[in-house]
Tab-separated table of C-alpha atoms in Angstrom:
chain	number	residue	atom	x	y	z
A	1	MET	CA	94.064	52.456	128.008
A	2	GLN	CA	93.847	52.179	124.218
A	3	ASP	CA	90.580	53.314	122.633
A	4	SER	CA	88.825	50.119	121.507
A	5	SER	CA	87.546	51.864	118.355
A	6	LYS	CA	91.024	52.876	117.156
A	7	VAL	CA	93.624	51.117	115.034
A	8	ASP	CA	97.108	52.506	115.678
A	9	GLU	CA	100.410	52.081	113.821
A	10	THR	CA	101.422	48.975	115.766
A	11	ASP	CA	98.021	47.420	115.005
A	12	LEU	CA	98.462	48.187	111.303
A	13	SER	CA	101.916	46.592	111.320
A	14	LEU	CA	100.475	43.524	113.021
A	15	ILE	CA	97.624	43.239	110.508
A	16	HIS	CA	99.972	43.752	107.550
A	17	ALA	CA	102.222	40.988	108.882
A	18	LEU	CA	99.284	38.608	109.228
A	19	GLN	CA	98.149	39.464	105.699
A	20	ILE	CA	101.532	38.203	104.485
A	21	ASN	CA	101.716	35.135	106.713
A	22	PRO	CA	98.416	34.276	108.443
A	23	ARG	CA	99.838	31.542	110.667
A	24	VAL	CA	103.217	33.011	111.573
A	25	THR	CA	104.091	32.344	115.217
A	26	TRP	CA	103.904	35.199	117.691
A	27	THR	CA	107.558	34.596	118.575
A	28	ARG	CA	108.748	34.962	114.992
A	29	LEU	CA	106.457	37.940	114.465
A	30	GLY	CA	107.726	39.632	117.606
A	31	GLY	CA	111.281	39.385	116.299
A	32	VAL	CA	110.368	40.955	112.949
A	33	LEU	CA	108.287	43.765	114.456
A	34	ASP	CA	110.530	44.245	117.513
A	35	VAL	CA	107.508	43.921	119.795
A	36	ASP	CA	107.100	41.499	122.675
A	37	PRO	CA	105.093	38.441	121.508
A	38	SER	CA	102.754	38.714	124.514
A	39	THR	CA	101.962	42.298	123.506
A	40	LEU	CA	101.137	41.166	119.967
A	41	THR	CA	98.905	38.400	121.310
A	42	ARG	CA	97.078	40.854	123.543
A	43	ARG	CA	96.632	43.347	120.710
A	44	TRP	CA	95.301	40.685	118.346
A	45	ARG	CA	92.767	39.563	120.923
A	46	ARG	CA	91.535	43.136	121.264
A	47	LEU	CA	91.326	43.627	117.491
A	48	THR	CA	89.289	40.452	117.014
A	49	ARG	CA	87.126	41.041	120.091
A	50	GLU	CA	86.209	44.523	118.841
A	51	GLY	CA	85.654	43.328	115.268
A	52	LEU	CA	88.461	45.542	113.968
A	53	ALA	CA	90.361	42.706	112.267
A	54	TRP	CA	89.633	39.080	111.443
A	55	PHE	CA	90.681	36.115	109.364
A	56	SER	CA	88.884	34.138	106.718
A	57	CYS	CA	89.794	31.190	104.525
A	58	TYR	CA	87.938	30.415	101.325
A	59	PRO	CA	88.169	28.206	98.215
A	60	ARG	CA	89.714	29.499	95.045
A	61	ARG	CA	88.020	28.893	91.736
A	62	ASN	CA	89.852	25.710	90.792
A	63	PRO	CA	88.773	22.586	88.869
A	64	ALA	CA	90.086	20.478	91.740
A	65	TRP	CA	87.021	21.489	93.763
A	66	THR	CA	84.668	19.884	91.216
A	67	GLY	CA	81.262	19.255	92.726
A	68	HIS	CA	81.572	21.886	95.445
A	69	GLY	CA	80.080	24.887	93.673
A	70	TRP	CA	82.880	27.414	93.173
A	71	GLN	CA	83.516	27.299	89.427
A	72	ALA	CA	81.494	30.364	88.361
A	73	ASN	CA	81.550	33.840	89.912
A	74	ALA	CA	79.644	37.005	89.141
A	75	PHE	CA	78.714	40.465	90.315
A	76	VAL	CA	74.944	40.682	90.716
A	77	GLU	CA	73.293	44.099	90.870
A	78	VAL	CA	70.189	44.228	93.038
A	79	GLU	CA	67.593	46.987	92.866
A	80	THR	CA	65.249	47.088	95.843
A	81	VAL	CA	61.804	48.543	96.440
A	82	PRO	CA	62.251	51.896	98.241
A	83	GLY	CA	62.461	51.391	101.977
A	84	ASN	CA	63.381	47.692	101.671
A	85	ARG	CA	67.167	47.757	101.313
A	86	ARG	CA	67.928	46.912	104.940
A	87	ALA	CA	65.528	43.958	105.037
A	88	VAL	CA	66.732	42.654	101.672
A	89	THR	CA	70.345	42.933	102.818
A	90	GLU	CA	69.605	40.881	105.934
A	91	ASP	CA	67.953	38.155	103.847
A	92	LEU	CA	70.799	38.106	101.323
A	93	ALA	CA	73.431	37.910	104.061
A	94	ARG	CA	72.065	34.526	105.132
A	95	LEU	CA	72.738	32.969	101.702
A	96	SER	CA	75.968	30.948	101.658
A	97	ASN	CA	76.547	31.495	97.907
A	98	VAL	CA	76.474	35.275	98.398
A	99	TRP	CA	80.035	35.935	99.552
A	100	ASN	CA	80.045	39.763	99.470
A	101	ILE	CA	77.355	42.437	99.760
A	102	ASP	CA	78.208	46.055	98.888
A	103	ALA	CA	75.825	48.978	99.230
A	104	THR	CA	76.462	51.086	96.125
A	105	SER	CA	75.640	54.368	94.438
A	106	GLY	CA	73.737	54.727	91.182
A	107	ARG	CA	70.723	52.899	89.842
A	108	ARG	CA	71.321	49.729	91.853
A	109	ASP	CA	71.121	49.529	95.659
A	110	LEU	CA	73.338	46.506	96.268
A	111	MET	CA	76.080	44.644	94.479
A	112	LEU	CA	76.684	41.007	95.378
A	113	THR	CA	79.550	38.641	94.698
A	114	VAL	CA	77.952	35.258	94.027
A	115	SER	CA	79.564	31.858	93.401
A	116	ALA	CA	78.118	28.609	92.072
A	117	GLY	CA	79.123	25.377	90.358
A	118	SER	CA	78.550	26.634	86.815
A	119	VAL	CA	77.209	29.590	84.863
A	120	MET	CA	73.853	27.836	84.629
A	121	ALA	CA	73.805	27.073	88.360
A	122	LEU	CA	74.672	30.668	89.202
A	123	ASP	CA	71.863	31.945	86.983
A	124	GLU	CA	69.488	29.548	88.754
A	125	GLU	CA	70.720	30.814	92.142
A	126	VAL	CA	69.935	34.382	91.113
A	127	MET	CA	66.468	33.473	89.836
A	128	THR	CA	65.379	31.259	92.715
A	129	SER	CA	67.224	32.535	95.796
A	130	ILE	CA	67.960	36.215	95.145
A	131	ALA	CA	65.329	37.623	92.789
A	132	THR	CA	62.511	36.040	94.835
A	133	ILE	CA	63.429	37.775	98.118
A	134	PRO	CA	60.603	40.127	99.160
A	135	GLY	CA	61.604	43.694	98.354
A	136	VAL	CA	63.868	42.838	95.391
A	137	ARG	CA	62.696	44.736	92.327
A	138	ALA	CA	65.301	43.697	89.724
A	139	THR	CA	68.666	41.954	89.314
A	140	ARG	CA	71.410	42.077	86.709
A	141	THR	CA	74.288	39.596	86.475
A	142	HIS	CA	77.865	40.238	85.281
A	143	PHE	CA	79.906	37.029	84.988
A	144	PHE	CA	83.630	37.063	85.751
A	145	ARG	CA	85.746	35.699	82.948
A	146	ARG	CA	89.165	35.819	84.584
A	147	ILE	CA	90.130	37.103	88.024
A	148	LEU	CA	93.550	38.747	87.996
A	149	ARG	CA	93.534	40.010	91.571
A	150	GLU	CA	91.195	39.549	94.513
A	151	GLY	CA	90.909	41.069	97.970
A	152	GLY	CA	93.211	38.548	99.612
A	153	SER	CA	96.113	40.093	97.659
A	154	TRP	CA	95.482	43.611	98.971
A	155	ARG	CA	98.014	44.780	101.538
A	156	LEU	CA	98.419	47.555	104.046
A	157	ASP	CA	101.577	49.647	103.657
A	158	ALA	CA	102.832	49.384	107.225
A	159	LEU	CA	105.984	47.225	106.973
A	160	SER	CA	109.345	47.811	105.365
A	161	PRO	CA	110.416	45.666	102.405
A	162	ASP	CA	112.886	43.830	104.662
A	163	GLN	CA	110.134	43.028	107.187
A	164	GLN	CA	107.853	41.797	104.425
A	165	ARG	CA	110.565	39.497	103.061
A	166	ALA	CA	111.266	38.150	106.538
A	167	LEU	CA	107.625	37.147	106.965
A	168	LYS	CA	107.008	35.580	103.579
A	169	PRO	CA	105.844	31.973	104.071
A	170	ALA	CA	107.175	29.008	102.163
A	171	GLY	CA	104.989	27.912	99.239
A	172	GLY	CA	104.740	25.358	96.513
A	173	GLN	CA	103.080	22.565	98.475
A	174	GLY	CA	99.729	20.830	98.319
A	175	LYS	CA	99.602	20.209	94.567
A	176	SER	CA	97.663	16.936	94.790
A	177	ARG	CA	93.903	17.040	94.297
A	178	PRO	CA	92.187	18.031	97.570
A	179	GLY	CA	90.080	15.419	99.312
A	180	GLU	CA	87.435	15.210	102.013
A	181	ARG	CA	89.979	15.947	104.724
A	182	ASP	CA	90.893	19.196	102.978
A	183	LEU	CA	87.226	20.107	102.756
A	184	ALA	CA	86.859	19.423	106.466
A	185	LEU	CA	89.828	21.679	107.171
A	186	LEU	CA	88.436	24.374	104.905
A	187	ARG	CA	85.167	24.327	106.836
A	188	MET	CA	87.071	24.778	110.087
A	189	LEU	CA	89.356	27.516	108.762
A	190	GLY	CA	86.568	29.409	106.949
A	191	PRO	CA	85.840	31.899	109.749
A	192	ASN	CA	89.395	31.907	111.126
A	193	ALA	CA	92.490	30.945	109.129
A	194	ARG	CA	94.482	31.130	112.372
A	195	LEU	CA	92.486	28.383	114.070
A	196	PRO	CA	94.783	26.608	116.572
A	197	ALA	CA	96.082	23.292	115.276
A	198	SER	CA	95.139	21.704	118.604
A	199	GLU	CA	91.478	22.521	117.997
A	200	ALA	CA	91.625	21.178	114.429
A	201	ALA	CA	93.325	18.031	115.720
A	202	GLN	CA	90.578	17.407	118.238
A	203	ARG	CA	87.920	17.657	115.543
A	204	LEU	CA	89.886	15.565	113.026
A	205	GLY	CA	90.928	12.910	115.516
A	206	CYS	CA	94.663	13.254	114.920
A	207	SER	CA	97.715	14.677	116.670
A	208	THR	CA	98.341	18.421	116.857
A	209	ALA	CA	101.537	18.038	114.812
A	210	THR	CA	99.663	16.188	112.072
A	211	ALA	CA	96.853	18.761	111.980
A	212	SER	CA	99.401	21.570	111.812
A	213	ARG	CA	101.130	19.898	108.871
A	214	TRP	CA	97.839	19.375	107.018
A	215	ILE	CA	96.794	22.991	107.584
A	216	GLU	CA	100.115	24.411	106.405
A	217	ARG	CA	100.012	22.227	103.286
A	218	LEU	CA	96.466	23.308	102.434
A	219	LEU	CA	97.199	27.012	102.930
A	220	ALA	CA	100.301	26.732	100.736
A	221	SER	CA	98.302	25.112	97.924
A	222	ASP	CA	96.552	26.635	94.923
A	223	TYR	CA	93.152	25.572	96.243
A	224	VAL	CA	92.448	28.054	99.036
A	225	SER	CA	93.199	31.634	100.018
A	226	ALA	CA	93.552	33.007	103.521
A	227	ARG	CA	93.253	36.669	104.304
A	228	CYS	CA	93.468	39.009	107.242
A	229	GLU	CA	90.874	41.762	106.978
A	230	VAL	CA	90.583	45.135	108.678
A	231	ALA	CA	87.652	47.439	109.427
A	232	HIS	CA	88.883	49.782	106.724
A	233	TYR	CA	86.855	52.872	107.671
A	234	LEU	CA	88.396	52.883	111.132
A	235	ALA	CA	91.837	52.170	109.677
A	236	GLY	CA	91.720	55.213	107.391
A	237	TRP	CA	90.332	53.934	104.063
A	238	GLN	CA	87.210	56.027	103.718
A	239	VAL	CA	86.324	55.329	100.085
A	240	ALA	CA	85.712	52.186	98.071
A	241	ALA	CA	84.776	52.404	94.397
A	242	THR	CA	84.134	50.070	91.472
A	243	LEU	CA	85.258	51.179	88.008
A	244	TRP	CA	83.815	49.589	84.881
A	245	LEU	CA	86.376	49.890	82.094
A	246	ASP	CA	86.335	49.449	78.331
A	247	VAL	CA	89.777	48.327	77.162
A	248	PRO	CA	90.657	47.687	73.507
A	249	GLN	CA	90.477	43.906	73.216
A	250	ARG	CA	93.944	43.569	71.700
A	251	GLU	CA	95.365	45.353	74.776
A	252	LEU	CA	93.170	43.719	77.408
A	253	THR	CA	95.676	41.175	78.717
A	254	THR	CA	98.468	43.727	79.129
A	255	VAL	CA	96.296	46.512	80.548
A	256	ALA	CA	94.453	44.199	82.943
A	257	ALA	CA	97.738	42.868	84.364
A	258	ALA	CA	99.109	46.387	84.816
A	259	ILE	CA	95.986	47.679	86.554
A	260	ALA	CA	95.817	44.602	88.769
A	261	SER	CA	99.326	45.377	90.044
A	262	LEU	CA	98.412	48.854	91.339
A	263	PRO	CA	98.452	49.030	95.169
A	264	GLU	CA	95.002	50.635	95.377
A	265	ILE	CA	93.331	47.678	93.651
A	266	ARG	CA	91.255	45.250	95.737
A	267	LEU	CA	89.849	43.281	92.806
A	268	CYS	CA	90.518	43.242	89.083
A	269	ALA	CA	88.771	40.890	86.664
A	270	THR	CA	87.765	40.606	83.046
A	271	ILE	CA	84.003	40.478	82.895
A	272	GLY	CA	81.112	39.730	80.564
A	273	SER	CA	79.301	43.060	80.417
A	274	GLU	CA	79.268	46.332	78.473
A	275	ALA	CA	82.645	46.759	80.124
A	276	ASN	CA	85.305	44.099	79.661
A	277	LEU	CA	87.320	44.919	82.802
A	278	VAL	CA	86.190	45.767	86.334
A	279	ALA	CA	88.436	47.198	89.046
A	280	GLN	CA	87.644	47.843	92.699
A	281	VAL	CA	89.786	50.373	94.538
A	282	TRP	CA	90.168	51.444	98.158
A	283	LEU	CA	91.200	55.051	98.761
A	284	HIS	CA	91.658	57.369	101.726
A	285	ARG	CA	89.495	60.231	100.378
A	286	LEU	CA	86.854	60.657	97.691
A	287	GLU	CA	89.071	63.243	95.992
A	288	ASP	CA	91.705	60.535	95.491
A	289	LEU	CA	89.416	58.889	92.938
A	290	ASP	CA	90.015	61.820	90.552
A	291	GLU	CA	93.762	61.312	90.800
A	292	PHE	CA	93.401	57.567	90.311
A	293	GLU	CA	91.297	57.977	87.167
A	294	GLU	CA	93.742	60.572	85.836
A	295	GLN	CA	96.500	58.012	86.304
A	296	LEU	CA	94.500	55.432	84.352
A	297	ALA	CA	93.837	57.914	81.547
A	298	THR	CA	97.540	58.817	81.338
A	299	ASP	CA	98.932	55.291	81.527
A	300	PHE	CA	96.265	53.563	79.403
A	301	SER	CA	95.129	56.103	76.827
A	302	GLY	CA	92.774	53.738	75.008
A	303	THR	CA	90.923	52.723	78.178
A	304	ARG	CA	87.611	54.400	79.024
A	305	VAL	CA	85.727	54.496	82.320
A	306	LEU	CA	82.155	53.564	81.373
A	307	ASP	CA	80.736	53.774	84.892
A	308	ARG	CA	81.850	54.221	88.484
A	309	TRP	CA	80.105	53.141	91.675
A	310	ILE	CA	80.902	54.376	95.147
A	311	THR	CA	80.423	51.871	98.006
A	312	PRO	CA	79.347	53.741	101.167
A	313	ARG	CA	79.333	50.529	103.206
A	314	PHE	CA	79.906	46.780	103.083
A	315	ALA	CA	77.330	44.461	104.625
A	316	LYS	CA	79.208	41.195	104.026
A	317	ARG	CA	82.756	40.348	103.014
A	318	MET	CA	83.870	36.782	102.234
A	319	GLY	CA	81.169	35.306	104.452
A	320	HIS	CA	81.626	37.726	107.366
A	321	THR	CA	78.713	40.068	108.042
A	322	LEU	CA	79.731	43.605	108.992
A	323	ARG	CA	78.382	46.458	111.065
A	324	ALA	CA	77.752	49.918	109.608
A	325	ASP	CA	81.256	51.087	110.604
A	326	GLY	CA	82.919	48.104	108.932
A	327	ARG	CA	83.492	45.993	112.053
A	328	ARG	CA	82.995	42.253	111.843
A	329	LYS	CA	79.714	40.978	113.262
A	330	ASP	CA	79.202	37.296	112.353
A	331	PHE	CA	80.102	34.572	109.854
A	332	VAL	CA	77.941	32.658	107.370
A	333	PRO	CA	79.635	29.411	106.216
A	334	PHE	CA	80.201	28.913	102.494
A	335	PHE	CA	78.643	25.481	102.875
A	336	ALA	CA	76.931	23.474	105.577
A	337	GLU	CA	79.159	22.264	108.379
A	338	ARG	CA	79.914	18.564	108.181
A	339	GLU	CA	82.220	16.616	110.405
A	340	PRO	CA	84.756	14.332	108.705
A	341	ALA	CA	83.877	10.669	108.513
């Protein structure tokens, strides 16, 4: 019997495939991976049951979502009173606007990813909902200016180029402004982008075929992202780090695009801080960070690393709360559940 705490090569191939195409059928996937579809189904059930892999679906920062609070994003440093980090983390995890919680090294204890309807609204969220939590000593906010790459674009390296091409979904749909039905779908897909169309149909009061068509159109649009996550510690990625970079302003666009394309990058964004570019990387070993920074210094000679934070653990990732070993524990909706009219 397979160890429930392990992620093997077949599991990694399965997860990589679902990162590329979250709603690919098991039959099509079985043909690409040369694995029986029933075996893939059984493996996926084990991965999700054990919290080793999971799906999420979330809104992109897009003017089409006006009025729904996702226009401004920021990293928020949180310093806690000694002995209070665990309690503060639990309180923060319940906040819907706090999408990610990283435990970090250095002078801050936690780093949050926070979203709101505007810069002013995000500042208010920090002042009234975050800074007032018992045990919070200080906060510091770094607003994103432009996000060049986010975690949904990160991929495992388990499939061949031919397999990846065979799984690539069709795109270019869903360009009209999203409506209340799309919001209803987004609420349903939030904790699981692979939600069966039959379940969505029952909640929407339509046929399964219609629900499937609406879901596919939404996921192919510019308004949402769907991602398949993995408990990275157990899958072999032992180190996560955030690098704060100072790039000559005249080179920022070119350098940011080049860094964002590196396979180690989870997130890359221009930012309003002492640094003008922030990059988050996932690596197999702490020593690999030296090699990565050497690569940056060689390829981008005018770029300086102003600060670096190591993330020993993640407490929340895109609404999903995590256990100490990186397994999924629960989900906190991005907004209150509301059934369609």
